[in-house]
Each structure stands twice: as C-alpha cells, then as structure tokens.
C-alpha cells in the first residue's frame, strides 16, 4: 500500500482485498503516529488528482481483518526510548515535508520519494547516519517483526483449501517481508502484477 495514490489505484487494492479471506493491515492508533501522518492531508492531494489511503475497513469488507502492527502503548513506549531531540525533529520534519509538498508537490517528486526496492540502493547507504538505526528500529524493524509473526500465524492456520491472505502495508515494509517469504519453506513466487499508482 501507499499513503497517497489515484482513486483507481485504491479501487484496485479494494478489489483485491475484498477477494481475500484475511487482510493483515498496518496502523498504530497513537497520537504520535497521527501527528506524523497528518502531513499527507496538508499536501492537498485532490490538487494532484490523488486521495489519501482510506481507512482499513474500506477494504476487504468480506474478509477478516487482522492488525499486524504494534499496539499503541507498545509503539509509544518504544518511541520514548529515542533521544528526545531525534523524535521531535522527525515529527517536525514530517510536517515540513507535508507543507513543502503542498506548495511544490508533483507526481514525479512524490513517487520518487516513495520508491523502494528489495535490495539496498546507493541512496540508502548515502543517507545512513549513527542516529538512523535507532529511528528505523522503532518505525520499521520492530513493526516488520510483528507483521511477520502475524503472517506466520495465519500461514500456519491455513487448511490447504484455496484462500487468500492480503498484506496491506506501506511499500517500505515489503523489502523485509518478501525476503522472509523467499526463505519460507514451500512458498514459491508464482506471479506478480505491477500497478500504476500515479499518472504519467
């Protein structure tokens, strides 16, 4: 999933998840997360013909919803382990990015910042800093571990009958998840589909 996309993209995701038996979704109900993610609304996505990711219950109405994320108290506790200056700077920076995108945002710029790959890229190494691992551990690594534990549980409950498990998480988390699935016994890749998120 991605937090900003065209209505057509969101409709396609809805069609896929509604055909699933289980939807494992992202989302921490924390005031800290709300302060960080409200910047997506400040971009005024309608100006670009985009929409903000709908609430999870918009998707997969016939599927069982499973939270694959941390409980709010767990996330907040981990966030408080960050140096105060680092956490505060990240929250302010998120707001700054939202305001900058409101004034200067274009599809290509938003898409470039949202891009990710299964392999580490040059920019990943160039952006590394001693403080980055602390932040990534809270917003990425710990949550990736939680997602994998929930997915493993669902795979272990599978009966062998045709079914579907949809994992609706932001694209950045897919690097870790796909790498773990590659190593999961008896789980081959059989197909993939590229979905257009932004207009050309």
mmCIF file of N, CA, C and O in Angstrom, residues 102-196:
data_model
loop_
_atom_site.group_PDB
_atom_site.id
_atom_site.type_symbol
_atom_site.label_atom_id
_atom_site.label_comp_id
_atom_site.label_asym_id
_atom_site.label_seq_id
_atom_site.Cartn_x
_atom_site.Cartn_y
_atom_site.Cartn_z
ATOM 1 N N UNK A 102 2.765 20.531 -0.345
ATOM 2 C CA UNK A 102 1.549 21.296 -0.637
ATOM 3 C C UNK A 102 1.844 22.403 -1.653
ATOM 4 O O UNK A 102 1.039 22.698 -2.527
ATOM 5 N N UNK A 103 3.025 23.005 -1.509
ATOM 6 C CA UNK A 103 3.379 24.115 -2.390
ATOM 7 C C UNK A 103 4.040 23.659 -3.681
ATOM 8 O O UNK A 103 3.793 24.242 -4.750
ATOM 9 N N UNK A 104 4.859 22.624 -3.620
ATOM 10 C CA UNK A 104 5.679 22.266 -4.774
ATOM 11 C C UNK A 104 5.499 20.821 -5.243
ATOM 12 O O UNK A 104 6.162 20.389 -6.180
ATOM 13 N N UNK A 105 4.603 20.065 -4.593
ATOM 14 C CA UNK A 105 4.483 18.642 -4.892
ATOM 15 C C UNK A 105 4.017 18.361 -6.311
ATOM 16 O O UNK A 105 3.138 19.035 -6.842
ATOM 17 N N UNK A 106 4.647 17.357 -6.911
ATOM 18 C CA UNK A 106 4.245 16.846 -8.222
ATOM 19 C C UNK A 106 4.287 15.322 -8.146
ATOM 20 O O UNK A 106 4.886 14.744 -7.250
ATOM 21 N N UNK A 107 3.632 14.679 -9.111
ATOM 22 C CA UNK A 107 3.579 13.214 -9.085
ATOM 23 C C UNK A 107 4.971 12.604 -9.094
ATOM 24 O O UNK A 107 5.243 11.651 -8.356
ATOM 25 N N UNK A 108 5.864 13.136 -9.930
ATOM 26 C CA UNK A 108 7.179 12.518 -10.042
ATOM 27 C C UNK A 108 7.984 12.666 -8.762
ATOM 28 O O UNK A 108 8.701 11.752 -8.350
ATOM 29 N N UNK A 109 7.839 13.802 -8.079
ATOM 30 C CA UNK A 109 8.574 14.001 -6.836
ATOM 31 C C UNK A 109 8.046 13.104 -5.727
ATOM 32 O O UNK A 109 8.807 12.511 -4.966
ATOM 33 N N UNK A 110 6.731 13.010 -5.624
ATOM 34 C CA UNK A 110 6.141 12.154 -4.594
ATOM 35 C C UNK A 110 6.489 10.696 -4.868
ATOM 36 O O UNK A 110 6.850 9.940 -3.964
ATOM 37 N N UNK A 111 6.402 10.288 -6.125
ATOM 38 C CA UNK A 111 6.707 8.909 -6.487
ATOM 39 C C UNK A 111 8.162 8.542 -6.237
ATOM 40 O O UNK A 111 8.477 7.446 -5.777
ATOM 41 N N UNK A 112 9.065 9.496 -6.501
ATOM 42 C CA UNK A 112 10.487 9.234 -6.291
ATOM 43 C C UNK A 112 10.791 9.015 -4.813
ATOM 44 O O UNK A 112 11.562 8.132 -4.446
ATOM 45 N N UNK A 113 10.157 9.796 -3.957
ATOM 46 C CA UNK A 113 10.416 9.659 -2.520
ATOM 47 C C UNK A 113 9.784 8.397 -1.950
ATOM 48 O O UNK A 113 10.212 7.892 -0.915
ATOM 49 N N UNK A 114 8.757 7.873 -2.618
ATOM 50 C CA UNK A 114 8.068 6.688 -2.118
ATOM 51 C C UNK A 114 8.643 5.393 -2.666
ATOM 52 O O UNK A 114 8.289 4.308 -2.217
ATOM 53 N N UNK A 115 9.544 5.499 -3.649
ATOM 54 C CA UNK A 115 10.070 4.301 -4.302
ATOM 55 C C UNK A 115 10.926 3.487 -3.348
ATOM 56 O O UNK A 115 11.608 4.016 -2.480
ATOM 57 N N UNK A 116 10.885 2.169 -3.531
ATOM 58 C CA UNK A 116 11.741 1.280 -2.749
ATOM 59 C C UNK A 116 12.065 0.062 -3.599
ATOM 60 O O UNK A 116 11.497 -0.137 -4.666
ATOM 61 N N UNK A 117 12.972 -0.747 -3.143
ATOM 62 C CA UNK A 117 13.377 -1.931 -3.875
ATOM 63 C C UNK A 117 13.725 -3.016 -2.864
ATOM 64 O O UNK A 117 13.924 -2.739 -1.682
ATOM 65 N N UNK A 118 13.827 -4.251 -3.355
ATOM 66 C CA UNK A 118 14.172 -5.341 -2.452
ATOM 67 C C UNK A 118 15.624 -5.256 -1.999
ATOM 68 O O UNK A 118 15.985 -5.750 -0.934
ATOM 69 N N UNK A 119 16.464 -4.639 -2.814
ATOM 70 C CA UNK A 119 17.877 -4.516 -2.482
ATOM 71 C C UNK A 119 18.176 -3.101 -2.007
ATOM 72 O O UNK A 119 17.526 -2.143 -2.420
ATOM 73 N N UNK A 120 19.166 -2.989 -1.143
ATOM 74 C CA UNK A 120 19.570 -1.656 -0.708
ATOM 75 C C UNK A 120 20.157 -0.901 -1.885
ATOM 76 O O UNK A 120 20.917 -1.446 -2.688
ATOM 77 N N UNK A 121 19.767 0.353 -1.990
ATOM 78 C CA UNK A 121 20.219 1.184 -3.087
ATOM 79 C C UNK A 121 21.312 2.138 -2.605
ATOM 80 O O UNK A 121 21.561 2.286 -1.410
ATOM 81 N N UNK A 122 21.936 2.796 -3.566
ATOM 82 C CA UNK A 122 23.022 3.726 -3.248
ATOM 83 C C UNK A 122 22.556 4.799 -2.269
ATOM 84 O O UNK A 122 23.265 5.130 -1.319
ATOM 85 N N UNK A 123 21.334 5.305 -2.487
ATOM 86 C CA UNK A 123 20.836 6.372 -1.621
ATOM 87 C C UNK A 123 20.661 5.900 -0.171
ATOM 88 O O UNK A 123 20.771 6.676 0.761
ATOM 89 N N UNK A 124 20.362 4.593 0.015
ATOM 90 C CA UNK A 124 20.210 4.064 1.372
ATOM 91 C C UNK A 124 21.516 4.194 2.152
ATOM 92 O O UNK A 124 21.517 4.534 3.334
ATOM 93 N N UNK A 125 22.631 3.892 1.479
ATOM 94 C CA UNK A 125 23.922 3.971 2.146
ATOM 95 C C UNK A 125 24.357 5.427 2.340
ATOM 96 O O UNK A 125 24.943 5.779 3.365
ATOM 97 N N UNK A 126 24.056 6.270 1.366
ATOM 98 C CA UNK A 126 24.460 7.671 1.455
ATOM 99 C C UNK A 126 23.698 8.413 2.549
ATOM 100 O O UNK A 126 24.196 9.377 3.127
ATOM 101 N N UNK A 127 22.467 7.967 2.854
ATOM 102 C CA UNK A 127 21.651 8.628 3.865
ATOM 103 C C UNK A 127 21.873 8.052 5.268
ATOM 104 O O UNK A 127 21.240 8.484 6.217
ATOM 105 N N UNK A 128 22.776 7.091 5.401
ATOM 106 C CA UNK A 128 22.982 6.454 6.700
ATOM 107 C C UNK A 128 23.611 7.440 7.675
ATOM 108 O O UNK A 128 24.431 8.277 7.321
ATOM 109 N N UNK A 129 23.221 7.354 8.927
ATOM 110 C CA UNK A 129 23.831 8.141 9.987
ATOM 111 C C UNK A 129 23.765 7.324 11.268
ATOM 112 O O UNK A 129 22.967 6.394 11.380
ATOM 113 N N UNK A 130 24.599 7.629 12.262
ATOM 114 C CA UNK A 130 24.569 6.857 13.514
ATOM 115 C C UNK A 130 23.214 6.874 14.206
ATOM 116 O O UNK A 130 22.875 5.943 14.927
ATOM 117 N N UNK A 131 22.416 7.934 14.009
ATOM 118 C CA UNK A 131 21.115 8.029 14.663
ATOM 119 C C UNK A 131 20.035 7.254 13.914
ATOM 120 O O UNK A 131 19.003 6.921 14.484
ATOM 121 N N UNK A 132 20.289 6.977 12.634
ATOM 122 C CA UNK A 132 19.249 6.361 11.817
ATOM 123 C C UNK A 132 18.826 4.979 12.331
ATOM 124 O O UNK A 132 17.634 4.664 12.329
ATOM 125 N N UNK A 133 19.749 4.099 12.751
ATOM 126 C CA UNK A 133 19.321 2.782 13.245
ATOM 127 C C UNK A 133 18.330 2.863 14.399
ATOM 128 O O UNK A 133 17.424 2.040 14.498
ATOM 129 N N UNK A 134 18.488 3.832 15.320
ATOM 130 C CA UNK A 134 17.538 3.973 16.427
ATOM 131 C C UNK A 134 16.142 4.231 15.902
ATOM 132 O O UNK A 134 15.179 3.627 16.345
ATOM 133 N N UNK A 135 16.037 5.154 14.949
ATOM 134 C CA UNK A 135 14.736 5.532 14.413
ATOM 135 C C UNK A 135 14.123 4.395 13.604
ATOM 136 O O UNK A 135 12.940 4.077 13.746
ATOM 137 N N UNK A 136 14.938 3.755 12.765
ATOM 138 C CA UNK A 136 14.430 2.662 11.942
ATOM 139 C C UNK A 136 13.987 1.478 12.789
ATOM 140 O O UNK A 136 13.059 0.758 12.420
ATOM 141 N N UNK A 137 14.650 1.258 13.915
ATOM 142 C CA UNK A 137 14.256 0.155 14.782
ATOM 143 C C UNK A 137 12.826 0.347 15.282
ATOM 144 O O UNK A 137 12.062 -0.610 15.393
ATOM 145 N N UNK A 138 12.445 1.604 15.561
ATOM 146 C CA UNK A 138 11.108 1.896 16.096
ATOM 147 C C UNK A 138 10.055 1.895 15.007
ATOM 148 O O UNK A 138 8.989 1.284 15.156
ATOM 149 N N UNK A 139 10.326 2.580 13.894
ATOM 150 C CA UNK A 139 9.283 2.743 12.877
ATOM 151 C C UNK A 139 9.298 1.651 11.827
ATOM 152 O O UNK A 139 8.336 1.523 11.051
ATOM 153 N N UNK A 140 10.366 0.831 11.793
ATOM 154 C CA UNK A 140 10.454 -0.165 10.723
ATOM 155 C C UNK A 140 10.714 -1.571 11.270
ATOM 156 O O UNK A 140 9.853 -2.445 11.154
ATOM 157 N N UNK A 141 11.877 -1.791 11.877
ATOM 158 C CA UNK A 141 12.314 -3.148 12.191
ATOM 159 C C UNK A 141 11.390 -3.874 13.164
ATOM 160 O O UNK A 141 11.000 -5.027 12.918
ATOM 161 N N UNK A 142 11.045 -3.236 14.268
ATOM 162 C CA UNK A 142 10.190 -3.890 15.266
ATOM 163 C C UNK A 142 8.813 -4.183 14.675
ATOM 164 O O UNK A 142 8.231 -5.249 14.922
ATOM 165 N N UNK A 143 8.303 -3.261 13.881
ATOM 166 C CA UNK A 143 6.986 -3.463 13.266
ATOM 167 C C UNK A 143 7.050 -4.548 12.188
ATOM 168 O O UNK A 143 6.090 -5.313 12.009
ATOM 169 N N UNK A 144 8.169 -4.639 11.464
ATOM 170 C CA UNK A 144 8.341 -5.716 10.492
ATOM 171 C C UNK A 144 8.320 -7.080 11.184
ATOM 172 O O UNK A 144 7.728 -8.048 10.673
ATOM 173 N N UNK A 145 8.969 -7.167 12.337
ATOM 174 C CA UNK A 145 8.978 -8.425 13.090
ATOM 175 C C UNK A 145 7.561 -8.805 13.527
ATOM 176 O O UNK A 145 7.175 -9.978 13.469
ATOM 177 N N UNK A 146 6.803 -7.823 13.961
ATOM 178 C CA UNK A 146 5.422 -8.074 14.389
ATOM 179 C C UNK A 146 4.574 -8.539 13.206
ATOM 180 O O UNK A 146 3.800 -9.499 13.310
ATOM 181 N N UNK A 147 4.713 -7.870 12.064
ATOM 182 C CA UNK A 147 3.969 -8.273 10.865
ATOM 183 C C UNK A 147 4.295 -9.711 10.476
ATOM 184 O O UNK A 147 3.394 -10.508 10.175
ATOM 185 N N UNK A 148 5.563 -10.061 10.496
ATOM 186 C CA UNK A 148 5.973 -11.404 10.110
ATOM 187 C C UNK A 148 5.415 -12.452 11.068
ATOM 188 O O UNK A 148 4.987 -13.531 10.643
ATOM 189 N N UNK A 149 5.374 -12.135 12.347
ATOM 190 C CA UNK A 149 4.821 -13.078 13.323
ATOM 191 C C UNK A 149 3.334 -13.316 13.063
ATOM 192 O O UNK A 149 2.855 -14.455 13.129
ATOM 193 N N UNK A 150 2.589 -12.244 12.768
ATOM 194 C CA UNK A 150 1.151 -12.388 12.491
ATOM 195 C C UNK A 150 0.930 -13.174 11.204
ATOM 196 O O UNK A 150 0.059 -14.058 11.129
ATOM 197 N N UNK A 151 1.717 -12.886 10.168
ATOM 198 C CA UNK A 151 1.560 -13.607 8.902
ATOM 199 C C UNK A 151 1.910 -15.075 9.055
ATOM 200 O O UNK A 151 1.203 -15.944 8.518
ATOM 201 N N UNK A 152 2.973 -15.372 9.780
ATOM 202 C CA UNK A 152 3.326 -16.768 10.014
ATOM 203 C C UNK A 152 2.196 -17.520 10.710
ATOM 204 O O UNK A 152 1.920 -18.687 10.386
ATOM 205 N N UNK A 153 1.550 -16.865 11.652
ATOM 206 C CA UNK A 153 0.439 -17.497 12.353
ATOM 207 C C UNK A 153 -0.698 -17.809 11.385
ATOM 208 O O UNK A 153 -1.303 -18.894 11.442
ATOM 209 N N UNK A 154 -0.990 -16.872 10.477
ATOM 210 C CA UNK A 154 -2.052 -17.100 9.500
ATOM 211 C C UNK A 154 -1.677 -18.214 8.528
ATOM 212 O O UNK A 154 -2.513 -19.041 8.163
ATOM 213 N N UNK A 155 -0.422 -18.261 8.119
ATOM 214 C CA UNK A 155 0.022 -19.333 7.226
ATOM 215 C C UNK A 155 -0.045 -20.685 7.929
ATOM 216 O O UNK A 155 -0.380 -21.703 7.316
ATOM 217 N N UNK A 156 0.245 -20.693 9.225
ATOM 218 C CA UNK A 156 0.171 -21.936 9.982
ATOM 219 C C UNK A 156 -1.246 -22.427 10.171
ATOM 220 O O UNK A 156 -1.477 -23.624 10.364
ATOM 221 N N UNK A 157 -2.227 -21.506 10.088
ATOM 222 C CA UNK A 157 -3.636 -21.880 10.236
ATOM 223 C C UNK A 157 -4.273 -22.290 8.918
ATOM 224 O O UNK A 157 -5.444 -22.686 8.893
ATOM 225 N N UNK A 158 -3.538 -22.165 7.821
ATOM 226 C CA UNK A 158 -4.099 -22.490 6.507
ATOM 227 C C UNK A 158 -4.504 -23.958 6.453
ATOM 228 O O UNK A 158 -3.803 -24.838 6.969
ATOM 229 N N UNK A 159 -5.616 -24.239 5.805
ATOM 230 C CA UNK A 159 -6.152 -25.602 5.748
ATOM 231 C C UNK A 159 -5.790 -26.326 4.471
ATOM 232 O O UNK A 159 -6.102 -27.495 4.314
ATOM 233 N N UNK A 160 -5.140 -25.626 3.541
ATOM 234 C CA UNK A 160 -4.837 -26.233 2.255
ATOM 235 C C UNK A 160 -5.894 -25.946 1.215
ATOM 236 O O UNK A 160 -5.711 -26.218 0.039
ATOM 237 N N UNK A 161 -7.038 -25.406 1.625
ATOM 238 C CA UNK A 161 -8.077 -25.041 0.679
ATOM 239 C C UNK A 161 -7.722 -23.694 0.034
ATOM 240 O O UNK A 161 -6.986 -22.898 0.616
ATOM 241 N N UNK A 162 -8.242 -23.432 -1.173
ATOM 242 C CA UNK A 162 -7.967 -22.146 -1.814
ATOM 243 C C UNK A 162 -8.411 -20.982 -0.936
ATOM 244 O O UNK A 162 -9.524 -20.953 -0.434
ATOM 245 N N UNK A 163 -7.505 -20.075 -0.695
ATOM 246 C CA UNK A 163 -7.808 -18.924 0.144
ATOM 247 C C UNK A 163 -6.838 -17.821 -0.214
ATOM 248 O O UNK A 163 -5.947 -17.993 -1.039
ATOM 249 N N UNK A 164 -6.978 -16.690 0.414
ATOM 250 C CA UNK A 164 -6.071 -15.589 0.135
ATOM 251 C C UNK A 164 -5.807 -14.775 1.381
ATOM 252 O O UNK A 164 -6.704 -14.539 2.187
ATOM 253 N N UNK A 165 -4.555 -14.397 1.556
ATOM 254 C CA UNK A 165 -4.165 -13.511 2.644
ATOM 255 C C UNK A 165 -3.605 -12.248 2.011
ATOM 256 O O UNK A 165 -2.602 -12.300 1.289
ATOM 257 N N UNK A 166 -4.245 -11.137 2.234
ATOM 258 C CA UNK A 166 -3.762 -9.862 1.718
ATOM 259 C C UNK A 166 -2.989 -9.145 2.809
ATOM 260 O O UNK A 166 -3.442 -9.060 3.950
ATOM 261 N N UNK A 167 -1.804 -8.665 2.467
ATOM 262 C CA UNK A 167 -0.991 -7.894 3.399
ATOM 263 C C UNK A 167 -0.992 -6.451 2.908
ATOM 264 O O UNK A 167 -0.404 -6.147 1.876
ATOM 265 N N UNK A 168 -1.682 -5.580 3.616
ATOM 266 C CA UNK A 168 -1.842 -4.202 3.181
ATOM 267 C C UNK A 168 -1.005 -3.298 4.074
ATOM 268 O O UNK A 168 -1.460 -2.751 5.076
ATOM 269 N N UNK A 169 0.256 -3.191 3.692
ATOM 270 C CA UNK A 169 1.217 -2.377 4.432
ATOM 271 C C UNK A 169 1.945 -1.470 3.457
ATOM 272 O O UNK A 169 1.993 -1.744 2.252
ATOM 273 N N UNK A 170 2.519 -0.416 3.998
ATOM 274 C CA UNK A 170 3.252 0.521 3.147
ATOM 275 C C UNK A 170 4.415 -0.192 2.461
ATOM 276 O O UNK A 170 5.031 -1.100 3.011
ATOM 277 N N UNK A 171 4.715 0.256 1.249
ATOM 278 C CA UNK A 171 5.683 -0.437 0.398
ATOM 279 C C UNK A 171 7.050 -0.610 1.052
ATOM 280 O O UNK A 171 7.734 -1.614 0.803
ATOM 281 N N UNK A 172 7.457 0.337 1.895
ATOM 282 C CA UNK A 172 8.784 0.263 2.501
ATOM 283 C C UNK A 172 8.969 -0.997 3.338
ATOM 284 O O UNK A 172 10.080 -1.513 3.458
ATOM 285 N N UNK A 173 7.876 -1.524 3.890
ATOM 286 C CA UNK A 173 7.959 -2.721 4.718
ATOM 287 C C UNK A 173 8.060 -4.003 3.882
ATOM 288 O O UNK A 173 8.341 -5.068 4.425
ATOM 289 N N UNK A 174 7.809 -3.906 2.570
ATOM 290 C CA UNK A 174 7.782 -5.107 1.748
ATOM 291 C C UNK A 174 9.164 -5.701 1.525
ATOM 292 O O UNK A 174 9.297 -6.890 1.272
ATOM 293 N N UNK A 175 10.190 -4.860 1.610
ATOM 294 C CA UNK A 175 11.550 -5.386 1.413
ATOM 295 C C UNK A 175 11.829 -6.508 2.404
ATOM 296 O O UNK A 175 12.249 -7.605 2.023
ATOM 297 N N UNK A 176 11.575 -6.261 3.669
ATOM 298 C CA UNK A 176 11.814 -7.267 4.706
ATOM 299 C C UNK A 176 10.876 -8.451 4.550
ATOM 300 O O UNK A 176 11.293 -9.612 4.640
ATOM 301 N N UNK A 177 9.588 -8.172 4.291
ATOM 302 C CA UNK A 177 8.605 -9.252 4.235
ATOM 303 C C UNK A 177 8.877 -10.206 3.074
ATOM 304 O O UNK A 177 8.840 -11.436 3.241
ATOM 305 N N UNK A 178 9.148 -9.666 1.903
ATOM 306 C CA UNK A 178 9.381 -10.524 0.732
ATOM 307 C C UNK A 178 10.641 -11.357 0.927
ATOM 308 O O UNK A 178 10.681 -12.540 0.564
ATOM 309 N N UNK A 179 11.677 -10.774 1.502
ATOM 310 C CA UNK A 179 12.900 -11.536 1.746
ATOM 311 C C UNK A 179 12.627 -12.709 2.684
ATOM 312 O O UNK A 179 13.167 -13.807 2.505
ATOM 313 N N UNK A 180 11.777 -12.501 3.680
ATOM 314 C CA UNK A 180 11.443 -13.592 4.607
ATOM 315 C C UNK A 180 10.582 -14.647 3.917
ATOM 316 O O UNK A 180 10.740 -15.845 4.167
ATOM 317 N N UNK A 181 9.691 -14.200 3.051
ATOM 318 C CA UNK A 181 8.850 -15.167 2.331
ATOM 319 C C UNK A 181 9.679 -16.008 1.366
ATOM 320 O O UNK A 181 9.389 -17.192 1.158
ATOM 321 N N UNK A 182 10.701 -15.412 0.762
ATOM 322 C CA UNK A 182 11.577 -16.175 -0.122
ATOM 323 C C UNK A 182 12.209 -17.350 0.616
ATOM 324 O O UNK A 182 12.461 -18.405 0.026
ATOM 325 N N UNK A 183 12.487 -17.159 1.903
ATOM 326 C CA UNK A 183 13.136 -18.210 2.692
ATOM 327 C C UNK A 183 12.134 -19.127 3.377
ATOM 328 O O UNK A 183 12.526 -20.086 4.033
ATOM 329 N N UNK A 184 10.837 -18.835 3.222
ATOM 330 C CA UNK A 184 9.812 -19.630 3.894
ATOM 331 C C UNK A 184 9.615 -20.949 3.143
ATOM 332 O O UNK A 184 9.420 -20.955 1.925
ATOM 333 N N UNK A 185 9.671 -22.099 3.825
ATOM 334 C CA UNK A 185 9.587 -23.397 3.137
ATOM 335 C C UNK A 185 8.282 -23.547 2.357
ATOM 336 O O UNK A 185 7.196 -23.262 2.856
ATOM 337 N N UNK A 186 8.414 -24.018 1.121
ATOM 338 C CA UNK A 186 7.247 -24.325 0.313
ATOM 339 C C UNK A 186 6.428 -23.112 -0.095
ATOM 340 O O UNK A 186 5.218 -23.235 -0.303
ATOM 341 N N UNK A 187 7.065 -21.974 -0.236
ATOM 342 C CA UNK A 187 6.331 -20.762 -0.587
ATOM 343 C C UNK A 187 6.965 -20.140 -1.836
ATOM 344 O O UNK A 187 7.738 -19.183 -1.742
ATOM 345 N N UNK A 188 6.667 -20.660 -3.029
ATOM 346 C CA UNK A 188 7.266 -20.123 -4.252
ATOM 347 C C UNK A 188 6.515 -18.888 -4.758
ATOM 348 O O UNK A 188 5.340 -18.691 -4.462
ATOM 349 N N UNK A 189 7.209 -18.073 -5.502
ATOM 350 C CA UNK A 189 6.579 -16.947 -6.185
ATOM 351 C C UNK A 189 5.995 -17.467 -7.498
ATOM 352 O O UNK A 189 6.700 -18.062 -8.315
ATOM 353 N N UNK A 190 4.708 -17.242 -7.711
ATOM 354 C CA UNK A 190 4.060 -17.766 -8.920
ATOM 355 C C UNK A 190 3.636 -16.661 -9.880
ATOM 356 O O UNK A 190 3.452 -16.907 -11.068
ATOM 357 N N UNK A 191 3.475 -15.431 -9.403
ATOM 358 C CA UNK A 191 3.051 -14.355 -10.298
ATOM 359 C C UNK A 191 3.235 -13.019 -9.596
ATOM 360 O O UNK A 191 3.331 -12.945 -8.369
ATOM 361 N N UNK A 192 3.301 -11.968 -10.388
ATOM 362 C CA UNK A 192 3.346 -10.615 -9.845
ATOM 363 C C UNK A 192 2.666 -9.680 -10.834
ATOM 364 O O UNK A 192 2.637 -9.949 -12.030
ATOM 365 N N UNK A 193 2.119 -8.608 -10.304
ATOM 366 C CA UNK A 193 1.410 -7.638 -11.132
ATOM 367 C C UNK A 193 1.867 -6.247 -10.748
ATOM 368 O O UNK A 193 1.899 -5.897 -9.559
ATOM 369 N N UNK A 194 2.238 -5.454 -11.730
ATOM 370 C CA UNK A 194 2.611 -4.070 -11.481
ATOM 371 C C UNK A 194 1.366 -3.201 -11.565
ATOM 372 O O UNK A 194 0.564 -3.323 -12.488
ATOM 373 N N UNK A 195 1.215 -2.323 -10.579
ATOM 374 C CA UNK A 195 0.029 -1.462 -10.511
ATOM 375 C C UNK A 195 0.485 -0.012 -10.621
ATOM 376 O O UNK A 195 1.401 0.415 -9.911
ATOM 377 N N UNK A 196 -0.145 0.746 -11.490
ATOM 378 C CA UNK A 196 0.195 2.158 -11.644
ATOM 379 C C UNK A 196 -0.434 2.956 -10.502
ATOM 380 O O UNK A 196 -1.631 2.872 -10.244
#
